Short mmCIF file of C-alpha atoms in Angstrom, two decimals:
data_model
loop_
_atom_site.label_atom_id
_atom_site.label_comp_id
_atom_site.label_asym_id
_atom_site.label_seq_id
_atom_site.Cartn_x
_atom_site.Cartn_y
_atom_site.Cartn_z
CA MET A 13 27.18 13.32 12.52
CA ASN A 14 27.54 16.96 11.32
CA GLN A 15 24.54 17.00 8.73
CA ALA A 16 21.11 18.47 9.82
CA PHE A 17 19.38 15.17 8.97
CA ASP A 18 19.80 11.67 9.88
CA ILE A 19 17.58 10.02 7.25
CA VAL A 20 15.71 10.46 4.20
CA VAL A 21 12.79 8.29 3.34
CA ILE A 22 11.23 7.85 0.00
CA GLY A 23 8.15 6.26 -1.31
CA ALA A 24 7.43 5.47 -4.81
CA SER A 25 4.98 3.22 -7.11
CA LEU A 26 4.03 3.28 -10.74
CA GLY A 27 6.92 5.35 -12.49
CA GLY A 28 9.03 5.35 -9.42
CA TYR A 29 12.09 3.66 -11.05
CA ARG A 30 12.55 6.34 -13.58
CA ALA A 31 11.81 8.99 -10.74
CA LEU A 32 14.40 7.33 -8.36
CA GLN A 33 17.04 7.07 -11.15
CA ASN A 34 16.70 10.95 -11.71
CA ILE A 35 17.22 11.89 -8.13
CA ILE A 36 19.87 9.35 -7.11
CA SER A 37 22.15 10.03 -10.22
CA ALA A 38 22.28 13.66 -9.11
CA LEU A 39 23.16 12.99 -5.71
CA PRO A 40 26.98 13.27 -5.00
CA GLU A 41 29.15 10.30 -3.85
CA THR A 42 29.83 12.19 -0.49
CA TYR A 43 25.99 12.52 0.24
CA PRO A 44 25.92 12.11 4.07
CA VAL A 45 22.57 11.07 4.91
CA PRO A 46 21.19 7.42 4.41
CA LEU A 47 18.23 6.91 2.16
CA CYS A 48 15.54 4.20 2.62
CA ILE A 49 13.42 3.73 -0.30
CA VAL A 50 9.98 1.68 -0.55
CA GLN A 51 8.97 0.97 -4.18
CA HIS A 52 5.93 -0.99 -4.67
CA ILE A 53 7.02 -4.34 -6.05
CA GLY A 54 4.73 -6.53 -4.15
CA ARG A 55 6.13 -10.27 -3.93
CA HIS A 56 7.98 -9.79 -7.28
CA GLU A 57 11.88 -10.01 -7.55
CA SER A 58 13.10 -6.82 -8.94
CA ALA A 59 16.46 -5.55 -10.29
CA LEU A 60 15.97 -2.28 -8.90
CA PRO A 61 19.16 -2.06 -6.48
CA GLU A 62 21.43 -3.37 -9.44
CA LEU A 63 19.84 -0.76 -11.98
CA LEU A 64 20.11 2.25 -9.62
CA GLN A 65 23.71 1.23 -8.89
CA THR A 66 24.73 2.10 -12.25
CA VAL A 67 23.85 5.52 -11.99
CA THR A 68 25.50 6.51 -8.66
CA GLY A 69 28.67 6.09 -6.54
CA LEU A 70 26.49 5.60 -3.42
CA THR A 71 26.01 2.08 -2.32
CA VAL A 72 22.65 0.60 -3.35
CA ARG A 73 21.16 -2.71 -2.09
CA TYR A 74 18.28 -4.33 -0.36
CA ALA A 75 17.90 -3.71 3.31
CA THR A 76 18.87 -6.72 5.50
CA ASP A 77 17.12 -6.93 9.02
CA ARG A 78 18.58 -5.55 12.13
CA GLU A 79 21.51 -3.62 10.25
CA PRO A 80 22.43 -0.22 11.48
CA LEU A 81 22.16 2.99 9.17
CA ALA A 82 25.28 4.21 7.39
CA PRO A 83 25.90 7.33 5.53
CA GLY A 84 26.46 6.92 2.00
CA ARG A 85 23.91 4.08 1.71
CA ILE A 86 20.71 3.42 -0.17
CA TYR A 87 18.54 0.93 1.39
CA ILE A 88 15.74 -0.71 -0.71
CA ALA A 89 12.71 -2.46 1.06
CA PRO A 90 12.87 -6.23 -0.77
CA PRO A 91 10.04 -7.79 -1.96
CA ASP A 92 7.18 -8.68 0.29
CA ARG A 93 8.59 -7.28 3.52
CA HIS A 94 7.94 -3.91 5.14
CA LEU A 95 11.01 -1.71 5.80
CA VAL A 96 10.70 -0.12 9.16
CA ILE A 97 13.18 1.69 11.63
CA GLY A 98 13.73 1.07 15.36
CA ASP A 99 16.41 1.86 17.52
CA ASN A 100 18.78 3.26 14.67
CA ARG A 101 18.36 0.24 12.93
CA LEU A 102 16.47 -1.24 9.84
CA ARG A 103 13.94 -3.85 10.59
CA LEU A 104 12.36 -5.96 8.09
CA SER A 105 8.68 -7.03 8.59
CA ASN A 106 6.31 -9.84 7.48
CA GLY A 107 3.45 -7.98 9.11
CA ALA A 108 -0.05 -7.30 7.74
CA LYS A 109 -0.27 -5.36 4.61
CA GLU A 110 -1.04 -1.82 4.60
CA ASN A 111 -2.96 -0.09 1.91
CA TYR A 112 -3.44 -3.30 0.32
CA THR A 113 0.27 -3.79 -0.20
CA ARG A 114 3.67 -5.12 1.09
CA PRO A 115 5.92 -3.45 1.08
CA ALA A 116 4.10 -0.13 2.05
CA ILE A 117 5.26 3.24 2.34
CA ASP A 118 3.40 4.49 5.19
CA PRO A 119 5.12 2.00 7.89
CA LEU A 120 8.61 3.21 7.05
CA PHE A 121 7.67 6.82 6.91
CA ARG A 122 5.64 6.56 10.38
CA THR A 123 8.69 4.52 12.15
CA ALA A 124 11.30 6.87 10.74
CA ALA A 125 8.95 9.88 12.00
CA VAL A 126 8.97 8.59 15.74
CA ALA A 127 12.76 7.39 15.60
CA TYR A 128 14.25 10.56 13.94
CA ARG A 129 11.62 13.39 14.55
CA GLU A 130 12.91 16.80 13.15
CA ARG A 131 15.90 14.98 11.63
CA ALA A 132 13.90 13.09 9.07
CA ILE A 133 12.92 13.95 5.64
CA GLY A 134 10.01 12.22 3.86
CA LEU A 135 9.55 12.28 0.13
CA VAL A 136 6.46 10.95 -2.01
CA LEU A 137 7.03 10.25 -5.57
CA THR A 138 4.94 9.08 -8.48
CA GLY A 139 2.19 6.45 -7.89
CA GLU A 140 -1.37 5.46 -7.80
CA LEU A 141 -3.94 6.13 -4.74
CA ASP A 142 -2.50 7.37 -1.72
CA ASP A 143 -0.02 5.12 -0.10
CA GLY A 144 2.81 7.53 1.73
CA THR A 145 0.11 10.40 2.70
CA VAL A 146 -0.22 8.95 6.24
CA GLY A 147 3.33 8.30 6.59
CA LEU A 148 4.12 11.88 5.48
CA GLN A 149 1.62 13.32 7.95
CA ALA A 150 3.50 11.58 10.60
CA ILE A 151 6.99 13.14 9.62
CA LYS A 152 5.14 16.48 9.39
CA ALA A 153 3.66 15.93 12.79
CA CYS A 154 6.96 15.08 14.56
CA GLY A 155 8.89 17.99 13.05
CA GLY A 156 10.55 16.52 9.92
CA ILE A 157 10.59 17.77 6.30
CA ALA A 158 7.80 16.87 4.03
CA MET A 159 8.52 16.82 0.31
CA VAL A 160 6.40 15.87 -2.77
CA GLN A 161 7.25 15.48 -6.49
CA ASP A 162 5.05 17.82 -8.47
CA PRO A 163 1.97 16.00 -9.61
CA GLN A 164 1.98 17.82 -12.97
CA GLU A 165 5.16 16.00 -13.93
CA ALA A 166 4.53 12.60 -12.26
CA GLU A 167 3.87 9.59 -14.18
CA ALA A 168 1.00 8.74 -11.89
CA ALA A 169 -0.13 11.81 -10.03
CA SER A 170 -2.39 10.16 -7.46
CA MET A 171 0.09 9.72 -4.65
CA PRO A 172 1.92 13.17 -4.60
CA ARG A 173 -1.57 14.84 -5.16
CA SER A 174 -2.89 13.04 -2.08
CA ALA A 175 -0.03 14.19 -0.14
CA LEU A 176 -0.51 17.62 -1.20
CA GLU A 177 -4.03 17.66 -0.44
CA HIS A 178 -3.84 16.31 3.26
CA VAL A 179 -0.40 17.31 4.41
CA GLU A 180 1.19 20.81 4.64
CA VAL A 181 4.31 20.22 2.78
CA ASP A 182 7.48 21.99 2.98
CA TYR A 183 8.49 21.41 -0.74
CA CYS A 184 6.44 20.47 -3.97
CA LEU A 185 9.25 19.94 -6.75
CA PRO A 186 10.00 18.88 -10.09
CA LEU A 187 12.36 16.04 -10.26
CA ASP A 188 15.12 18.20 -11.37
CA GLY A 189 14.86 20.11 -8.23
CA ILE A 190 14.72 17.40 -5.73
CA PRO A 191 18.31 16.40 -5.62
CA GLN A 192 19.86 20.01 -4.89
CA THR A 193 17.06 20.46 -2.15
CA LEU A 194 18.14 17.18 -0.33
CA ILE A 195 21.92 18.50 -0.69
CA LYS A 196 20.90 21.83 0.61
CA LEU A 197 18.83 20.33 3.77
CA ALA A 198 21.69 17.96 4.63
CA ASN A 199 24.18 20.69 4.78
CA GLY A 200 21.76 23.15 6.40
CA SER A 201 21.30 24.15 10.17
CA PRO A 202 19.63 21.61 12.37
CA ARG A 203 15.83 22.17 13.15
CA ALA A 204 14.27 22.99 16.40
CA PRO A 205 13.35 19.75 18.37
CA ALA A 206 9.84 18.51 17.85
CA ALA A 207 7.57 19.10 20.86
CA HIS A 208 6.10 15.70 20.97
CA VAL A 209 4.82 12.48 18.97
CA PRO A 210 1.10 12.31 18.48
CA GLU A 211 -0.57 9.40 20.27
CA SER A 212 -1.85 7.87 17.03
CA VAL A 213 1.71 8.06 15.24
CA PHE A 214 3.40 6.42 18.36
CA PHE A 215 0.94 3.41 18.83
CA GLU A 216 0.83 2.77 15.05
CA SER A 217 4.79 2.92 14.84
CA ARG A 218 4.88 0.38 17.68
CA MET A 219 2.27 -1.93 15.88
CA ASN A 220 4.54 -1.71 12.83
CA LEU A 221 7.55 -2.79 14.76
CA SER A 222 5.91 -5.24 16.98
CA GLN A 223 4.19 -6.82 14.02
CA GLU A 224 0.84 -7.13 16.15
CA SER A 225 -1.59 -5.01 17.66
CA SER A 226 -4.64 -5.38 20.05
CA MET A 227 -7.94 -4.24 20.26
CA GLU A 228 -7.03 -2.18 23.44
CA GLU A 229 -4.50 -0.26 21.55
CA LEU A 230 -6.93 0.38 18.66
CA ASP A 231 -9.42 1.55 21.06
CA LYS A 232 -6.96 4.45 22.22
CA ILE A 233 -6.65 5.77 18.58
CA GLY A 234 -10.01 4.82 16.92
CA LYS A 235 -13.37 3.23 17.39
CA PRO A 236 -14.89 0.05 16.08
CA SER A 237 -16.77 0.63 12.82
CA ARG A 238 -19.37 -1.57 10.96
CA LEU A 239 -17.11 -2.49 8.32
CA THR A 240 -15.01 -5.68 8.04
CA CYS A 241 -11.50 -6.05 6.94
CA PRO A 242 -11.35 -7.30 3.31
CA GLU A 243 -8.15 -9.34 4.11
CA CYS A 244 -8.86 -11.03 7.39
CA ASN A 245 -12.70 -10.41 7.73
CA GLY A 246 -12.17 -8.84 11.26
CA VAL A 247 -13.62 -5.60 12.51
CA LEU A 248 -12.04 -2.45 11.21
CA TRP A 249 -11.34 0.40 13.77
CA GLU A 250 -12.05 3.88 12.26
CA VAL A 251 -8.74 5.81 13.22
CA ASN A 252 -9.28 9.01 14.92
CA ALA A 253 -7.75 11.22 12.14
CA PRO A 254 -10.01 13.89 10.83
CA GLU A 255 -7.51 14.88 8.24
CA MET A 256 -7.92 11.72 6.41
CA LEU A 257 -10.26 8.91 6.54
CA ARG A 258 -8.66 5.52 7.13
CA PHE A 259 -9.05 2.25 9.08
CA ARG A 260 -7.24 -0.45 10.91
CA CYS A 261 -7.95 -4.04 12.23
CA HIS A 262 -6.49 -5.78 15.07
CA THR A 263 -4.46 -8.07 13.14
CA GLY A 264 -2.52 -5.23 11.64
CA HIS A 265 -3.95 -4.64 8.12
CA ALA A 266 -4.63 -0.83 7.56
CA PHE A 267 -6.34 1.17 4.93
CA SER A 268 -6.83 4.60 3.55
CA ALA A 269 -10.55 5.17 2.35
CA GLY A 270 -9.23 4.82 -1.32
CA ALA A 271 -7.40 1.61 -0.56
CA LEU A 272 -10.35 0.06 1.31
CA ASP A 273 -12.52 0.93 -1.74
CA LEU A 274 -10.05 -0.92 -4.11
CA ALA A 275 -10.01 -3.88 -1.82
CA GLN A 276 -13.66 -4.06 -1.59
CA ASN A 277 -14.03 -3.72 -5.27
CA GLU A 278 -11.79 -6.92 -5.73
CA GLN A 279 -13.45 -8.73 -2.93
CA LEU A 280 -16.86 -7.98 -4.47
CA GLU A 281 -15.47 -9.18 -8.10
CA GLU A 282 -14.22 -12.34 -6.80
CA ALA A 283 -17.86 -13.14 -5.12
CA ILE A 284 -19.42 -12.36 -8.44
CA TRP A 285 -17.11 -14.70 -10.45
CA PHE A 286 -18.02 -17.40 -7.45
CA ALA A 287 -21.58 -16.83 -8.20
CA ILE A 288 -20.93 -17.27 -11.92
CA ARG A 289 -19.15 -20.35 -11.32
CA ALA A 290 -21.95 -21.67 -9.09
CA LEU A 291 -24.85 -20.87 -11.69
CA HIS A 292 -22.91 -22.78 -14.37
CA GLU A 293 -22.53 -25.65 -12.11
CA LYS A 294 -26.07 -25.46 -11.26
CA ARG A 295 -27.18 -25.41 -14.80
CA ARG A 296 -25.25 -28.55 -15.67
CA LEU A 297 -26.87 -30.42 -12.85
CA LEU A 298 -30.19 -29.43 -13.95
CA ASP A 299 -29.42 -30.54 -17.41
CA ARG A 300 -28.52 -33.86 -15.74
CA LEU A 301 -31.84 -34.09 -13.82
CA ALA A 302 -34.04 -33.12 -16.89
CA GLN A 303 -32.16 -35.82 -18.81
CA SER A 304 -32.73 -38.34 -15.95
CA ALA A 305 -36.61 -37.32 -15.90
CA ARG A 306 -36.91 -37.88 -19.66
CA GLU A 307 -35.49 -41.11 -19.19
CA GLY A 308 -38.09 -41.95 -16.66
CA GLU A 309 -40.78 -40.66 -18.85
CA ARG A 310 -41.51 -37.62 -16.31
CA GLU A 311 -42.18 -35.00 -18.82
CA HIS A 312 -43.45 -32.25 -16.55
CA ALA A 313 -40.43 -32.80 -14.32
CA ALA A 314 -38.05 -32.57 -17.44
CA ARG A 315 -39.43 -29.36 -18.55
CA GLU A 316 -39.18 -27.50 -15.12
CA TYR A 317 -35.79 -28.53 -14.79
CA GLU A 318 -34.98 -27.20 -18.10
CA LYS A 319 -36.69 -23.88 -17.30
CA SER A 320 -34.61 -23.57 -14.01
CA ALA A 321 -31.49 -24.45 -16.28
CA ALA A 322 -32.08 -21.58 -18.60
CA LEU A 323 -32.81 -19.15 -15.74
CA SER A 324 -29.60 -20.05 -14.45
CA LEU A 325 -27.69 -19.18 -17.54
CA GLN A 326 -29.65 -16.04 -17.79
CA HIS A 327 -28.54 -15.01 -14.30
CA ALA A 328 -24.91 -15.89 -15.01
CA ALA A 329 -24.99 -13.75 -18.19
CA ARG A 330 -26.09 -10.82 -16.30
CA LEU A 331 -23.75 -11.15 -13.53
CA GLN A 332 -20.86 -11.43 -16.24
CA GLU A 333 -22.23 -8.19 -17.65
CA LEU A 334 -21.86 -6.59 -14.31
CA VAL A 335 -18.36 -7.86 -14.22
CA SER A 336 -17.45 -6.14 -17.51
CA VAL A 337 -19.10 -2.88 -16.39
CA ARG A 338 -17.24 -2.96 -12.96
CA GLN A 339 -13.88 -3.55 -14.65
CA GLY A 340 -14.56 -0.62 -16.91
CA GLU A 341 -15.39 1.78 -14.02
CA THR A 342 -12.64 0.47 -11.60
CA ALA A 343 -9.49 2.86 -11.38
CA THR A 344 -6.11 1.56 -11.40
CA GLY A 345 -5.21 0.62 -7.91
CA SER A 346 -2.19 1.17 -5.49
CA THR A 347 -0.81 -2.40 -6.07
CA GLU A 348 0.13 -1.16 -9.52
CA VAL A 349 4.10 -1.60 -9.67
CA ASP A 350 6.89 -0.38 -11.70
CA GLN A 351 9.08 -3.18 -12.80
CA PRO A 352 12.29 -1.93 -14.27
#
């Protein structure tokens, strides 16, 4: 290949369809660098490939496992599968969720960084929370180009703003400026080879490709914390990454601090609803016990059961008020998707 870069990886979430449409429609049919895209779609079927195909002469479709990368192609992560890269081939993974989502942006960016180093371009677009930040750090650390959509014009500013806060990006651009920059970079001069791949990036990339990790490997890049994984209840390791607080468990789940906070909030809310249900069931049992006591002319016992039943209802009402307050305070999470 004559171009200066071998791959462009793009991550988007809420508002991503419109951003992707604007960028891809402005790329020429002769654009020589393959593009790989993760749009947060969760498990839901999406018409994203078909819709993007209507605005470009480049070939757009879902990625398939183990296919080689080819110029003039746009590969999109399919629902509920991580898209990663190894041995110059696309890989689809059912591995553990990262940042509480699958497909996630960080695994694609991280594996592209290790595979292509200084010949990789990473682009973080609109979205909630901070998926993509760690992956963009990996691309930058391995010598590649880090790009971010200007948060001021993003439909959801959290993802690009997080990337700007934690990565020394090469470009922060409005949507209209991104396609021309991608064209200029592809036709530019090759960059100097990267000195090395950081140990944490290498090990985490290997975890993404193998779909497994071990406590021994995690010990090399972090230390056990006193926190548990909200997905599998295993121990979380705090990764040695002073630039951004994040965690991993040995089954593969990975969280930024923001994503972990979101997951814990949802776990806590589920526990509160479980307690509310249990209190309602307890009240029904106590009502039945009170009825049985009265039928047996045990008035004192009946009154005690009724008092306990009333107390259970009060506790349930207080917990329901707490849930309402928490729902009002909780910010929108990274699992928000943009369904075209």
